[in-house]
XYZ file of C-alpha atoms in Angstrom:
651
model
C 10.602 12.964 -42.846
C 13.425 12.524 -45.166
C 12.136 9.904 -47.328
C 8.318 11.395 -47.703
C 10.114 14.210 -48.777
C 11.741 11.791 -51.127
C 9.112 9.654 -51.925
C 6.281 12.917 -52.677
C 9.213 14.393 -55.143
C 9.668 10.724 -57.045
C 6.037 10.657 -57.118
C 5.632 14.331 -58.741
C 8.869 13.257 -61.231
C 6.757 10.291 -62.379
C 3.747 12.021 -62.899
C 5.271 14.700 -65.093
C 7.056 12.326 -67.232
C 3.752 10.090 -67.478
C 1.871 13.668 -68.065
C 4.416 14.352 -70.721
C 3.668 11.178 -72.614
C 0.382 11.636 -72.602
C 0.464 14.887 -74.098
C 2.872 13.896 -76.823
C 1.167 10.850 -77.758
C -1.929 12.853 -78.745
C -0.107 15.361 -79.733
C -0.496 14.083 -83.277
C -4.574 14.512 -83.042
C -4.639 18.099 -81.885
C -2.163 18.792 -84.834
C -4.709 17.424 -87.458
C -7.907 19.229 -85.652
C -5.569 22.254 -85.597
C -5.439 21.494 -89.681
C -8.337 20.494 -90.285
C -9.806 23.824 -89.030
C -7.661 26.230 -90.327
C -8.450 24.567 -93.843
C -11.544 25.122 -93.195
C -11.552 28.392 -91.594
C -9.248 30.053 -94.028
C -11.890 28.310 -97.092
C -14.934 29.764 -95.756
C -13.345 33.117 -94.297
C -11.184 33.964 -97.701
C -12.864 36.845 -99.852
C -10.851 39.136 -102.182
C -10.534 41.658 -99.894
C -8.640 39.749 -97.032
C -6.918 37.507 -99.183
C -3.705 38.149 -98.316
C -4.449 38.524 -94.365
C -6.039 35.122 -94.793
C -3.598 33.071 -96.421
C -0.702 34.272 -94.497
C -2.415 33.488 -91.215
C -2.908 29.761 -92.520
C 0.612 29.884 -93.803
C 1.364 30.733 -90.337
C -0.821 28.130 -88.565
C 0.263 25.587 -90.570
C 4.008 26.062 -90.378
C 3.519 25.928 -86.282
C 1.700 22.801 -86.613
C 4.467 21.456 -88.819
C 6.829 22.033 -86.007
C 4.826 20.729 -83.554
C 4.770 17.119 -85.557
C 8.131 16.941 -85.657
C 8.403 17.467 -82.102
C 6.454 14.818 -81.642
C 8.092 12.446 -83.905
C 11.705 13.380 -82.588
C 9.896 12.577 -79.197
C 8.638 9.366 -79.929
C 12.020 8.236 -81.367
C 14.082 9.071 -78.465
C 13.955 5.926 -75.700
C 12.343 6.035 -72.493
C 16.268 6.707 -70.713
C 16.578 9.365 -73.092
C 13.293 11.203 -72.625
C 13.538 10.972 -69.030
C 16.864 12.545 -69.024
C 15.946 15.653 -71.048
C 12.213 15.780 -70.034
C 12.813 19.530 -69.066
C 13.788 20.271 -72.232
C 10.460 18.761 -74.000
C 8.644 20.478 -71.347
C 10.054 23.757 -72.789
C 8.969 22.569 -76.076
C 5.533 21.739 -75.355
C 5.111 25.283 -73.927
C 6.278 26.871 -76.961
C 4.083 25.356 -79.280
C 0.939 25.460 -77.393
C 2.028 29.653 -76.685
C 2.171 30.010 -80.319
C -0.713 27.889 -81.346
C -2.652 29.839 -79.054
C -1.753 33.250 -80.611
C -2.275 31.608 -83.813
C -5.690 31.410 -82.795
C -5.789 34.763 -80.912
C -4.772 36.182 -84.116
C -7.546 34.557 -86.395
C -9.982 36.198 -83.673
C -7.941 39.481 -83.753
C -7.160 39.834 -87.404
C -9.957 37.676 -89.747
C -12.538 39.519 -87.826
C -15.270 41.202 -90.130
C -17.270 43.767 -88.091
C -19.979 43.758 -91.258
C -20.216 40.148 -91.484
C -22.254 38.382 -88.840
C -21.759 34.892 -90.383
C -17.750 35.688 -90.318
C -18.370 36.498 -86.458
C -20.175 33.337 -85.377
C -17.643 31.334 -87.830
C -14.696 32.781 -85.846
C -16.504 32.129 -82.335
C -17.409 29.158 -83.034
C -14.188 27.757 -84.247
C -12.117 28.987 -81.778
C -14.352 28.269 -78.610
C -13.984 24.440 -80.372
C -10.733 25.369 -80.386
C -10.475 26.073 -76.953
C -13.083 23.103 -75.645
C -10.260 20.658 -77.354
C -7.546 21.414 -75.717
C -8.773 21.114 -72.690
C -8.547 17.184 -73.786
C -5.603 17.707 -74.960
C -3.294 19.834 -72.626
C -5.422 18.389 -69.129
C -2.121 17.257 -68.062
C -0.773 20.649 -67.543
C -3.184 23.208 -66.326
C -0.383 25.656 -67.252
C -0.658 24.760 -70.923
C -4.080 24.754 -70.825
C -4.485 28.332 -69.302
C -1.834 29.624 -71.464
C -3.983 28.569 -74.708
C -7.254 28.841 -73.656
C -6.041 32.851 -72.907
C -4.308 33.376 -75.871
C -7.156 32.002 -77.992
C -9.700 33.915 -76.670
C -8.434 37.197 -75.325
C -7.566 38.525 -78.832
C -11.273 37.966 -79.838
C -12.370 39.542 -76.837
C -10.116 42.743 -77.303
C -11.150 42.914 -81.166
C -15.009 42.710 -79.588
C -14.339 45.741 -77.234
C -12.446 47.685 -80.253
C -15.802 47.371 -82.052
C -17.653 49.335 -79.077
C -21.617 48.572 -80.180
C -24.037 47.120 -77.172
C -23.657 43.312 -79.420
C -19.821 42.634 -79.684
C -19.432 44.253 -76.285
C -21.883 41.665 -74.636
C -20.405 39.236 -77.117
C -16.878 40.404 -75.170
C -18.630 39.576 -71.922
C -19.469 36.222 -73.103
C -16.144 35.790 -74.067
C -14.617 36.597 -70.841
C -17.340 34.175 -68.943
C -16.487 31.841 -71.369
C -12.721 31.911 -70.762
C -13.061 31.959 -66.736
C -15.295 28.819 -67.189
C -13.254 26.749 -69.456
C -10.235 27.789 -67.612
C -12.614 25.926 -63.933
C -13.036 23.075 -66.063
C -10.041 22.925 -67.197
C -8.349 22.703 -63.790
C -11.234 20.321 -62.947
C -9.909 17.989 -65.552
C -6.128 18.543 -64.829
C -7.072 17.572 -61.433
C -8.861 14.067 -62.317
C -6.115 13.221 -64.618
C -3.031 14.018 -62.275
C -4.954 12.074 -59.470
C -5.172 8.961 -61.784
C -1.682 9.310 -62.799
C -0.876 9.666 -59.002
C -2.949 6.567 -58.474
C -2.070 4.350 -61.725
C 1.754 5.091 -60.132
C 1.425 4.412 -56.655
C -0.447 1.509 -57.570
C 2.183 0.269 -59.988
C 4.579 0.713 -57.125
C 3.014 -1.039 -54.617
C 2.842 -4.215 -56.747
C 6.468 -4.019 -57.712
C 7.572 -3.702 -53.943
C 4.948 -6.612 -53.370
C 6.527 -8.256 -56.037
C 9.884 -7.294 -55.232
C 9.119 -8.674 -50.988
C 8.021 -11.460 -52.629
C 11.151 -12.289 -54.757
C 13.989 -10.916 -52.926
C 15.449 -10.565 -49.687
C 14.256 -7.075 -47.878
C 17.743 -6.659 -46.190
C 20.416 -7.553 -48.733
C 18.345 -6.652 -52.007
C 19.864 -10.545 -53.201
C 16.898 -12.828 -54.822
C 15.318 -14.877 -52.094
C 14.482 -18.907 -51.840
C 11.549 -18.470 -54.063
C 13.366 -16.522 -57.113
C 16.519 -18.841 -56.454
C 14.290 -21.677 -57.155
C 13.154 -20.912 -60.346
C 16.712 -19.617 -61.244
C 17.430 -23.426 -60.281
C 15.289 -24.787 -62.742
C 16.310 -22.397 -65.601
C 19.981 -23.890 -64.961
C 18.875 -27.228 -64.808
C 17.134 -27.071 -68.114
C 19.883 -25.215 -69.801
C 22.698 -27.516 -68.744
C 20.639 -30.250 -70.096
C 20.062 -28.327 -73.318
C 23.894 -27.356 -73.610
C 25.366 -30.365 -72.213
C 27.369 -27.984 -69.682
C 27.463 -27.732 -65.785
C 25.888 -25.644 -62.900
C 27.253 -25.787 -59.307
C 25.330 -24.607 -56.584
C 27.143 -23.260 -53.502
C 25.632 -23.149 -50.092
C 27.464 -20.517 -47.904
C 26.924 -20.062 -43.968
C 29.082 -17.727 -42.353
C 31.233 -19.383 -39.147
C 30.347 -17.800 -35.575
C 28.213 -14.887 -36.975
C 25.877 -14.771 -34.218
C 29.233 -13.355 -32.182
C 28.928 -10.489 -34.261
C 25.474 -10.267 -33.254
C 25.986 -11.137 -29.634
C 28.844 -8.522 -28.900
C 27.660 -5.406 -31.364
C 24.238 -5.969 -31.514
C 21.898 -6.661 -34.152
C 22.160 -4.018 -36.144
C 25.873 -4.414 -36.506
C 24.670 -8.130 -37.561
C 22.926 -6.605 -40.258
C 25.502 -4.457 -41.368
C 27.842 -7.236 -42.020
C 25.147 -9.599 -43.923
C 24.342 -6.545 -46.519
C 28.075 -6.351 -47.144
C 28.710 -10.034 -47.468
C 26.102 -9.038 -50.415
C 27.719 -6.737 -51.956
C 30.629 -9.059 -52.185
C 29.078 -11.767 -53.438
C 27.070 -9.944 -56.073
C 30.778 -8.357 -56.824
C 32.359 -11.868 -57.420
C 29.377 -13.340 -59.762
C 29.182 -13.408 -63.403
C 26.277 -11.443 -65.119
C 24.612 -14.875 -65.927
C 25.153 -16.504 -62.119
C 23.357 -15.388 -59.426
C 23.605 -14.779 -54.824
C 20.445 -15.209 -53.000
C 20.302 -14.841 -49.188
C 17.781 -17.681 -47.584
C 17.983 -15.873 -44.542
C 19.897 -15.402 -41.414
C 22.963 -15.739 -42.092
C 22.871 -18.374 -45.181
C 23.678 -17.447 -49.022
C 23.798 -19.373 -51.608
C 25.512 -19.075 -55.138
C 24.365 -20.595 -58.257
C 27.252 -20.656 -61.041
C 25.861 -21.757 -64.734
C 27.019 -22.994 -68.049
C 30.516 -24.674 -66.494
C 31.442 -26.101 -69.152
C 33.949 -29.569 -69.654
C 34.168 -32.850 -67.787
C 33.296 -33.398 -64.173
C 36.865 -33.259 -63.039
C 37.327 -29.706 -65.177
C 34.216 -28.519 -63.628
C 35.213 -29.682 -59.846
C 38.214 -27.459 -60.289
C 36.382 -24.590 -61.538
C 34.462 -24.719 -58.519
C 36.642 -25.043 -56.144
C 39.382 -22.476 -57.609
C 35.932 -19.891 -57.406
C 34.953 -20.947 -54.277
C 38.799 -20.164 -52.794
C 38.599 -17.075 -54.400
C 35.502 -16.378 -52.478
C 36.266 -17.454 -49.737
C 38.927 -15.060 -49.691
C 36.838 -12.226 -51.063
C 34.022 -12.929 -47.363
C 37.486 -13.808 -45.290
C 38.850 -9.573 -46.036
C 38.245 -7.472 -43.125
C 34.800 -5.488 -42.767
C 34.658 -2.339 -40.596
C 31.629 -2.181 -38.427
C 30.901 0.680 -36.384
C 34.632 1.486 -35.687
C 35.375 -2.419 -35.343
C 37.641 -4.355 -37.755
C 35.646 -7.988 -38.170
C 36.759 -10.918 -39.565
C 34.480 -13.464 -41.038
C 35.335 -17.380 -42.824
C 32.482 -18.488 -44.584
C 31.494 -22.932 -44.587
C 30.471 -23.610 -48.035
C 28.890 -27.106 -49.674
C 28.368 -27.420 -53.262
C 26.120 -29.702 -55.195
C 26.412 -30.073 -59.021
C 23.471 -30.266 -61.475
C 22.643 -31.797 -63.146
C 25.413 -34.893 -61.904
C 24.271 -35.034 -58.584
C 20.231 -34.660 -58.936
C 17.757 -33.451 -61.225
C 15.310 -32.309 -58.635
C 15.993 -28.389 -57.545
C 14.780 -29.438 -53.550
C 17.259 -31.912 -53.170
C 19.845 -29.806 -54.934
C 19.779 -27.446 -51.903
C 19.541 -30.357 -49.639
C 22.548 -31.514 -50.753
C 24.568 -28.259 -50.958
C 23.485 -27.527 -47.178
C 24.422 -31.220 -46.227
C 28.155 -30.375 -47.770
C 28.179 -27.188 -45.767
C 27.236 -29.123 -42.881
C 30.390 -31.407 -43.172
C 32.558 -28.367 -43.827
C 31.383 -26.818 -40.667
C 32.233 -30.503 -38.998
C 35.771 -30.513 -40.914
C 37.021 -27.141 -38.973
C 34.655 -24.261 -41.134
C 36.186 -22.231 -43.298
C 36.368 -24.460 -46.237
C 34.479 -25.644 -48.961
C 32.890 -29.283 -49.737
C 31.836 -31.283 -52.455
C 28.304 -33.420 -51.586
C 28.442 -37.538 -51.789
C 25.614 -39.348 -50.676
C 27.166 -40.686 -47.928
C 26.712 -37.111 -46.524
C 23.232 -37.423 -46.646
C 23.268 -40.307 -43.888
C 25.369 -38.354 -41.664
C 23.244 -35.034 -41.949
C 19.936 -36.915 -41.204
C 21.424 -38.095 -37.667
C 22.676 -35.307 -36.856
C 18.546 -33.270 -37.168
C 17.304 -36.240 -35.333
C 20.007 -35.387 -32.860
C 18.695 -32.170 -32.812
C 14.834 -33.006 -32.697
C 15.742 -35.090 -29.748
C 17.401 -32.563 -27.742
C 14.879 -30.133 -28.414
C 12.238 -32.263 -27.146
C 14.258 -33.314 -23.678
C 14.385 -29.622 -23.174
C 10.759 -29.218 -23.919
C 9.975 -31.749 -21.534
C 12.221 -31.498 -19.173
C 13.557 -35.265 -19.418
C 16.572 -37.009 -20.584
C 19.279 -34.390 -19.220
C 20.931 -34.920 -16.019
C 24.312 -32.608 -14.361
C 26.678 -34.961 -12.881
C 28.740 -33.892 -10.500
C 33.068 -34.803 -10.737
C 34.110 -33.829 -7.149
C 37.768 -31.791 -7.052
C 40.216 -32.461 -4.181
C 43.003 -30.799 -1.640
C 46.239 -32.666 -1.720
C 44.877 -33.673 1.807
C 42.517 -35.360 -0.387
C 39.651 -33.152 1.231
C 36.733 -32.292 -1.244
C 36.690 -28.594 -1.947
C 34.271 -28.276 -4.815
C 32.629 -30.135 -8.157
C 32.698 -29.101 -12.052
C 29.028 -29.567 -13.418
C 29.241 -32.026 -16.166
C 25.795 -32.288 -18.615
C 24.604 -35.524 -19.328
C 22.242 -36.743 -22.273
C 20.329 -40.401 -21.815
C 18.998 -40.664 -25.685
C 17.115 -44.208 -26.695
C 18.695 -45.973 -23.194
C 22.136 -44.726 -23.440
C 24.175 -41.461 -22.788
C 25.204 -39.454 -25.584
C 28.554 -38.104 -25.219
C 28.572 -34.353 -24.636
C 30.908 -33.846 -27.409
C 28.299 -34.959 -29.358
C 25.581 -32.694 -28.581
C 27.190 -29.895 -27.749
C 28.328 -29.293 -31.436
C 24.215 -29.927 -32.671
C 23.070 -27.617 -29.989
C 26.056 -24.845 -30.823
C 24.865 -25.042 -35.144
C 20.962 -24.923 -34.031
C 20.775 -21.888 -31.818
C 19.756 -24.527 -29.259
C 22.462 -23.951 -27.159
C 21.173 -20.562 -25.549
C 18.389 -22.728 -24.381
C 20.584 -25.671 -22.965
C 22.953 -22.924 -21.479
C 19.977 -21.739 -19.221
C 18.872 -24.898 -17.996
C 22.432 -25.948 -16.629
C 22.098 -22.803 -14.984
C 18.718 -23.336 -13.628
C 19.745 -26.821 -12.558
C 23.200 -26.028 -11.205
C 21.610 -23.288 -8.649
C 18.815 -25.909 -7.917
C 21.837 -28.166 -6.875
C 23.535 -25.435 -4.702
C 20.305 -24.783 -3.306
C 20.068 -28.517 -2.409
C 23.633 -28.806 -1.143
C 23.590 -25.766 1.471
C 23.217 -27.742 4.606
C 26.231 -30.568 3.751
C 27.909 -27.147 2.609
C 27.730 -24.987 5.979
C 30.598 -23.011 6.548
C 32.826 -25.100 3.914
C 35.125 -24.076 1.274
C 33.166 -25.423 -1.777
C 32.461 -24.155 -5.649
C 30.201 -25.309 -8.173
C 31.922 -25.047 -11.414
C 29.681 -24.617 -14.647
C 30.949 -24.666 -18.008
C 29.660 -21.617 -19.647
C 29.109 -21.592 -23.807
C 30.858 -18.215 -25.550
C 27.724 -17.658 -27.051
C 26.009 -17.776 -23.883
C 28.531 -15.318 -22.400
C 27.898 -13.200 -24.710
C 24.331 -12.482 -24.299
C 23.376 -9.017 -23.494
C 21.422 -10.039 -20.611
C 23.131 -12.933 -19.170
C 24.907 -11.481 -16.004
C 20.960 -10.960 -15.171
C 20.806 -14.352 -15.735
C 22.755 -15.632 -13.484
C 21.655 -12.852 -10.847
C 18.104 -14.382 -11.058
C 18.798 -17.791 -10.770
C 21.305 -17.634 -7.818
C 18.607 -15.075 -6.037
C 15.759 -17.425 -6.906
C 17.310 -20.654 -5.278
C 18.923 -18.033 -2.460
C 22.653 -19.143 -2.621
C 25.804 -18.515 -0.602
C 28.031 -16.190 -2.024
C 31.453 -17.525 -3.407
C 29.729 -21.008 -4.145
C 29.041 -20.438 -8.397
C 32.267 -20.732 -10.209
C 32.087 -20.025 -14.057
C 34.417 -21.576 -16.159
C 35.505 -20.021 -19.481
C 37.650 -20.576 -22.056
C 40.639 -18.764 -23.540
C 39.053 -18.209 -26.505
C 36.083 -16.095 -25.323
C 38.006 -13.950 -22.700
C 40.138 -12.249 -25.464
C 37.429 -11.158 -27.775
C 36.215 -7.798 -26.728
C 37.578 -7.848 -23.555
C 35.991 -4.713 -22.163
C 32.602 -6.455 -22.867
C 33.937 -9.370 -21.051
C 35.262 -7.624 -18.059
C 32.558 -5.450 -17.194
C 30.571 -8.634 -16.854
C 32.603 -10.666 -15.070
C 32.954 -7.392 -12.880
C 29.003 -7.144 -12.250
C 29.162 -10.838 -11.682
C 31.781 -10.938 -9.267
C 30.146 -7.968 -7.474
C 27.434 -10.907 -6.511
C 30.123 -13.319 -4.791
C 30.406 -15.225 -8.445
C 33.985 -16.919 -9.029
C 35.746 -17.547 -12.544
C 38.362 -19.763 -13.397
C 39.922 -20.118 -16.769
C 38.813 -24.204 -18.485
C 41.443 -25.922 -20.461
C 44.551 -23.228 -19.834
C 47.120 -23.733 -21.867
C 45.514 -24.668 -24.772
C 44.111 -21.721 -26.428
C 45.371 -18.115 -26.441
C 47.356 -17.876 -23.219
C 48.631 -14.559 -22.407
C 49.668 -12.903 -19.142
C 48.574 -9.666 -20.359
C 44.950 -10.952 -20.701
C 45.461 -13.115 -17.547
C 46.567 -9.466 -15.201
C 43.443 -7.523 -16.809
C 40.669 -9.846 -15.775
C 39.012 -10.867 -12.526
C 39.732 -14.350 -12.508
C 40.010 -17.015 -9.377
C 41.376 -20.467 -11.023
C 43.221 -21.765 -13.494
C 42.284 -25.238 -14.851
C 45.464 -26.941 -16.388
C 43.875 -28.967 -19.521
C 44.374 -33.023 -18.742
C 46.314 -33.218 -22.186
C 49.239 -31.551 -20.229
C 48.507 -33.474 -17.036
C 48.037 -37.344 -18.781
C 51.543 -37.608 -19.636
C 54.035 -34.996 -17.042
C 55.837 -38.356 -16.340
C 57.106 -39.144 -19.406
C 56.719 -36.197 -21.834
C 59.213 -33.712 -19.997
C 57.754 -30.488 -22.653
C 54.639 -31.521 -20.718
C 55.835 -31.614 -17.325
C 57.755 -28.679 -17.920
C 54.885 -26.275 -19.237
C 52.781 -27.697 -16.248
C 55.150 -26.504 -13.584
C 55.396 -22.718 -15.828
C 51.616 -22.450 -15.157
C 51.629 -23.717 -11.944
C 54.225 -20.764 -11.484
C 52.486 -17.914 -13.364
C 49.344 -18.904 -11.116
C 50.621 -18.140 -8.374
C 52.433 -14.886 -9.043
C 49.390 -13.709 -10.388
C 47.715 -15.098 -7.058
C 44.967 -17.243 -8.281
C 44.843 -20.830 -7.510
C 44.892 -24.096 -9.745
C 43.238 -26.899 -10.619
C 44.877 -30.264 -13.051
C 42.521 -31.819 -14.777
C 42.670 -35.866 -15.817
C 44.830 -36.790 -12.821
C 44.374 -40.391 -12.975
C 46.961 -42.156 -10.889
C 48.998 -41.123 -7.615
C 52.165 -40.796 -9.248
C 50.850 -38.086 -11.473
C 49.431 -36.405 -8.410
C 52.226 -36.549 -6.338
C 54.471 -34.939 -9.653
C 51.206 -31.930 -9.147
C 52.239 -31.516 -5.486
C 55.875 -31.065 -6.210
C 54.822 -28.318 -9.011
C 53.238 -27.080 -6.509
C 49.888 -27.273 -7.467
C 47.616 -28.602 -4.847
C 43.994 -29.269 -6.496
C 43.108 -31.883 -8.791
C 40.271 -33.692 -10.620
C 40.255 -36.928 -12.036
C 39.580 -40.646 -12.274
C 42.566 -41.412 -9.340
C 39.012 -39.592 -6.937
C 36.200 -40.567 -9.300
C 34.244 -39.962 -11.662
C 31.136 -37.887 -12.260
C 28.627 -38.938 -10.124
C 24.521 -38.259 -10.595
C 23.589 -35.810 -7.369
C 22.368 -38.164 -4.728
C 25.965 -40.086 -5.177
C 27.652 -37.159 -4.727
C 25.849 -36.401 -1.358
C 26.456 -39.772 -0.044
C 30.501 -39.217 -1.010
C 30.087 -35.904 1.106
C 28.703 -37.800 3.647
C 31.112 -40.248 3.964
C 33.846 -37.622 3.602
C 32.822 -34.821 5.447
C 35.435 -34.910 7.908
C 38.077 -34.055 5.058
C 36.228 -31.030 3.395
C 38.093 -28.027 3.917
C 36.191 -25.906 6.455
C-alpha cells in the first residue's frame, strides 16, 4: 500500500513539473496574442474622450505581459535540477500572472465599455471571448489557471452588462454567463486529455527505463549486469588500445555463501549480496565499474592502469588485498555477525586476450584456482589454467550424468572391528568408476561441493545407504551394527534434511540405532542451536552421530558436552604414526580419555598393522578401521565377510 501511495504521488510530482513546462514554454505565444490584441484593442477603442482610460489600461496590460516574459526567460535559464527544486515557487508565479492578466481583461470589459457604441460592444466581446477561447490552449494544464482567467475575463463584462439594465446587455449578460460555464466544461475537458497524456507519456517513459534498467542491471544489487559489463568490456578494451594503458578484470565469488543461505535463509542470502554491493561500488573509481552475474559472483573491471605489466600486476593485486579486506569486515544480518572471504581471478586486457568472452573465461578460470589454492585469495590467469579448468567441467558433466542415470556410483562398504576382532559396523565410502577407472573421492567431492551438485549426490548416498540397511537386516538380526555415512555441511544444513533422512529410513523400514551420521568439527560449531535441534529430532528416530576426523578441526569439550553425539572417530593422521611420533601417541590416548568421561565410544581410523592396534587397546580404545581388517569392499563382498564371520559379530 505503501509504495502505490508512493508511486501515485511521484506520478502527480511528474506531471506537474511536465504541466509546468508546458505552460512556460508557450508562455511566450500567449504573451504576444496578449500584445497583439491590446494594440489592437486600445487602436480601434481610443477616441478623445477615453483617451486617458485607454492608454493607461494598455500601459497596464502591457507592463503585466512584460513581467510575464521575463518569467519565462528566468524560467527557461534555470536547469532542469533547479526548476524542479523550486517548482512551487514558479507555480506561484504562473498564478499571479494569469490572476492579473485576467483582470486586465476584466477591466477592458469593465472600464472601455461604451453603452452608446454598439461596434465598441461587439469589439470588446469579441476580443475578450478570443481572449478567453486561447487560454484554454494555453493554461489546459491547470484547470485552476484556466478557471481563474476565464472568470476574471469575463465576469467584469458581465457585471458592466447588468449595470446597463436594458432587455439587450442584460441578455447579452446571460450570454456571458452561458458562455463562461461552457468554456469553463471545456476547459476541464481539455485539462483532462492533457493530464491523461502526461500521465501516459510518463508511465510509459517509466516502464521503458525499468525495462531498460531489468535489462542492464542486476534487479537485486542495482550493479550493471553481464550484458552492460560486456559492453563496458569492450569500451576498456578499445581505450587501452587507444592509450596504450591497462584494464584488469576481477572475477569475485564469495567462499561458502550458500551457508549463509542454508542456516538464515534466503533472504538473509540476499541481504548479504546487496551489501557486498555497496562495498564494492564503495571501493571503485568513478571510471571502473562492479557488476553482479548472479548468484553469488561479481566481477570488477579496473581501467586506464597505466605502466608496465609488472607495475600494473602490483596495482592489481595491492587493490585486490584491499578488497579483499573491504568483503572480509564483518556484516550484521538479522542480529548475526557474518564473516565472508571472497576467491578472486583476474585477467588483464588487453595482455592476456583481445576477445571480451574469453576475458571472463579467463578471470573465472583464475578464481577457480584460487578457490583450489585454499579461497580467500586472489589469482593471476596463465593458460595453463585453462587446461586445468576444462577437466575439472568435464568432471562435472560426468558426474551429473551418473546421477542422471543412475550409473557409475557405487558405496563400498570398510567394515569396523571389536578388539575381539568381531565386526560391529561399516563407514559408507562413495565410489566413482569414470572412463574404466575409479576416480578418487577427493576428487569429486571438491567438483560436486563448487557446482551445487553435491545436495544431489548427498541424497543418493542416503537413498543407497538405507537401500543397503534394508538389504542387510536378516545377516543383522539382533546384532550390534551401524552404518556410518559421511554427511556434507551443506547437506546438514538444509532446512529439510532431518525429513530427509526420516523418509528414507521409513521407506526402506530400518532398525532403529543402525544409521550413524558422521560429521565433522567444522559444521557442529557453526550455529549450534540449528545443529542440535536436528541432531535432537534425528536422534528421536533411533539415528546415531559420531564426530569424523576428531582432532583435527575445532575440538572443544564445551561443544563436545552440548551435543548428542555417540562416537568419536580419531583421524588416521594421529593413528599412522602413535609408535614413533610420541605428540601423536600422546594426543591419541587424551582423546581416548576425554571419550570416555564424556561416555561416548571411539573409533581409530587407518589402523594398518597389529602393533598399532595393540598400542589402541592399551589407550584403551577398543574399535578400529583399517587396512590391518580390509579394505572397502563393494556390498555383496561385504555380505560374504559377514558370512564367514558371523560368529564374531557382537550380538
Amino acid at each position: 500500500m505503501a509504495e502505490d501511495e508512493q508511486a501515485s504521488d511521484d506520478l502527480k510530482h511528474r506531471v506537474f513539473l511536465e504541466s509546468l513546462n508546458i505552460f512556460y514554454e508557450s508562455l511566450s505565444v500567449s504573451v504576444f496574442a496578449v500584445v497583439l490584441n491590446t494594440l489592437l484593442l486600445g487602436y480601434l477603442l481610443w477616441t478623445p474622450e477615453n483617451s486617458t482610460t485607454v492608454l493607461s489600461w494598455c500601459a497596464a496590460t502591457l507592463t503585466i505581459a512584460i513581467y510575464r516574459i521575463s518569467s519565462t526567460l528566468r524560467y527557461k535559464k534555470m536547469s532542469e535540477e533547479a526548476r524542479e527544486a523550486s517548482a512551487r515557487r514558479w507555480y506561484r508565479e504562473m498564478m499571479l500572472g494569469v490572476l492579473l492578466s485576467g483582470l486586465a481583461w476584466g477591466a477592458a470589459g469593465y472600464l472601455l465599455y461604451d453603452p452608446r457604441n454598439m461596434l465598441n460592444q461587439s469589439l470588446l466581446a469579441f476580443v475578450i471571448a478570443g481572449m478567453c477561447a486561447g487560454s484554454i490552449v494555453s493554461l489546459s494544464a491547470f484547470i485552476e489557471a484556466s478557471a481563474t482567467f476565464l472568470a476574471t475575463s469575463l465576469l467584469p463584462f458581465t457585471l458592466r452588462l447588468l449595470v446597463e439594465g436594458s432587455s439587450e446587455t442584460g441578455l447579452m449578460a446571460v450570454m456571458a454567463v452561458l458562455y463562461l460555464i461552457m468554456m469553463t466544461a471545456f476547459a476541464r475537458r481539455v485539462n483532462l486529455t492533457v493530464i491523461g497524456g502526461l500521465e501516459m507519456t510518463y508511465l510509459r517513459s517509466k516502464a521503458e527505463d525499468t525495462i531498460e534498467r531489468q535489462a542492464l542491471f542486476d534487479e537485486l544489487t542495482g550493479l550493471p549486469n553481464r550484458r552492460l559489463l560486456q559492453d563496458r568490456l569492450g569500451q576498456a578494451l578499445a581505450r587501452a588500445k587507444r592509450n596504450n594503458t591497462q584494464a584488469a578484470l576481477m572475477f569475485l565469488d564469495l567462499d561458502f555463501f550458500k551457508r549463509v543461505n542454508d542456516s538464515l535463509g534466503h533472504s538473509a542470502g540476499d541481504e548479504l549480496l546487496v551489501e557486498i554491493g555497496r562495498r564494492l561500488s564503495d571501493f571503485l573509481r568513478e571510471a571502473d565499474t562492479a557488476a553482479r552475474l548472479g548468484g553469488d559472483e561479481f566481477v570488477l573491471l579496473l581501467t586506464d592502469i597505466e605502466g608496465g605489466s609488472e607495475h600494473v600486476v602490483s596495482v592489481v593485486r595491492r587493490r585486490g588485498e584491499t578488497l579483499r579486506q573491504a568483503v572480509e569486515a564483518p556484516i550484521n544480518i538479522k542480529g548475526n555477525e557474518v564473516h565472508i572471504t571472497v576467491s578472486i581471478g583476474v585477467s588483464l586486457l588487453p595482455d592476456d586476450t583481445n576477445d571480451v568472452d574469453d576475458l571472463l573465461k579467463h578471470a573465472d578460470t583464475a578464481m577457480y584456482r584460487a578457490k583450489d589454492d585454499g579461497r580467500n585469495t586472489l589469482r593471476f590467469f596463465v593458460p595453463e589454467m585453462q587446461a586445468s579448468l576444462s577437466q575439472r567441467m568435464d568432471m562435472e558433466r560426468q558426474l551429473r550424468g551418473a546421477l542422471d542415470a543412475d550409473e557409475g556410483l557405487e558405496l563400498y562398504l570398510q567394515p569396523q572391528y571389536t578388539d575381539e576382532e568381531a565386526i560391529c559396523g561399516a563407514e559408507l565410502l562413495i565410489r566413482w568408476q569414470y572412463e574404466g577407472s575409479f576416480v578418487p573421492p577427493d576428487v569429486f567431492i571438491p567438483v560436486a561441493e563448487d557446482s551445487g551438485l553435491i545436495y544431489r549426490l548427498g541424497d543418493w548416498v542416503i537413498e543407497n545407504a538405507c537401500r543397503i540397511g534394508a538389504g542387510l537386516k536378516d545377516e543383522l538380526r539382533d546384532r550390534e551394527f551401524s552404518l556410518a555415512i559421511n554427511v556434507s555441511p551443506r547437506q546438514f544444513r538444509q532446512k529439510n534434511f532431518s525429513e530427509k533422512i526420516f523418509e528414507a529410513m521409513e521407506r526402506h523400514e530400518l532398525p532403529r540405532g543402525l544409521i550413524e551420521l558422521e560429521l565433522t568439527e567444522g559444521l557442529l560449531i557453526e550455529d549450534v542451536d540449528d545443529t542440535v535441534s536436528k541432531m535432537l529430532s534425528l536422534r528421536e528416530q533411533g539415528v546415531r552421530f559420531s564426530i569424523d576426523d576428531f582432532g583435527t578441526g575445532y575440538s572443544s569439550l564445551r561443544y563436545l558436552k552440548s551435543l548428542p553425539l555417540d562416537t568419536l572417530k580419531v583421524d588416521q593422521s594421529f593413528v599412522r604414526d602413535v609408535l614413533t611420533d610420541p605428540g601423536d601417541a600422546s594426543i591419541v590416548r587424551a582423546i581416548v580419555s576425554m571419550a570416555r568421561t564424556l561416555e561416548l565410544e571411539v573409533i581409530a581410523e587407518g589402523v594398518e598393522t597389529k602393533e598399532v592396534r595393540d598400542f589402541l587397546i592399551s589407550a584403551n580404545c577398543l574399535r578400529f578401521q583399517g587396512y590391518l581388517y580390509s579394505r572397502p569392499l563393494p556390498l555383496d563382498d561385504f555380505k560374504a565377510l559377514l558370512e564367514t564371520e558371523r560368529e564374531r559379530v557382537i550380538v
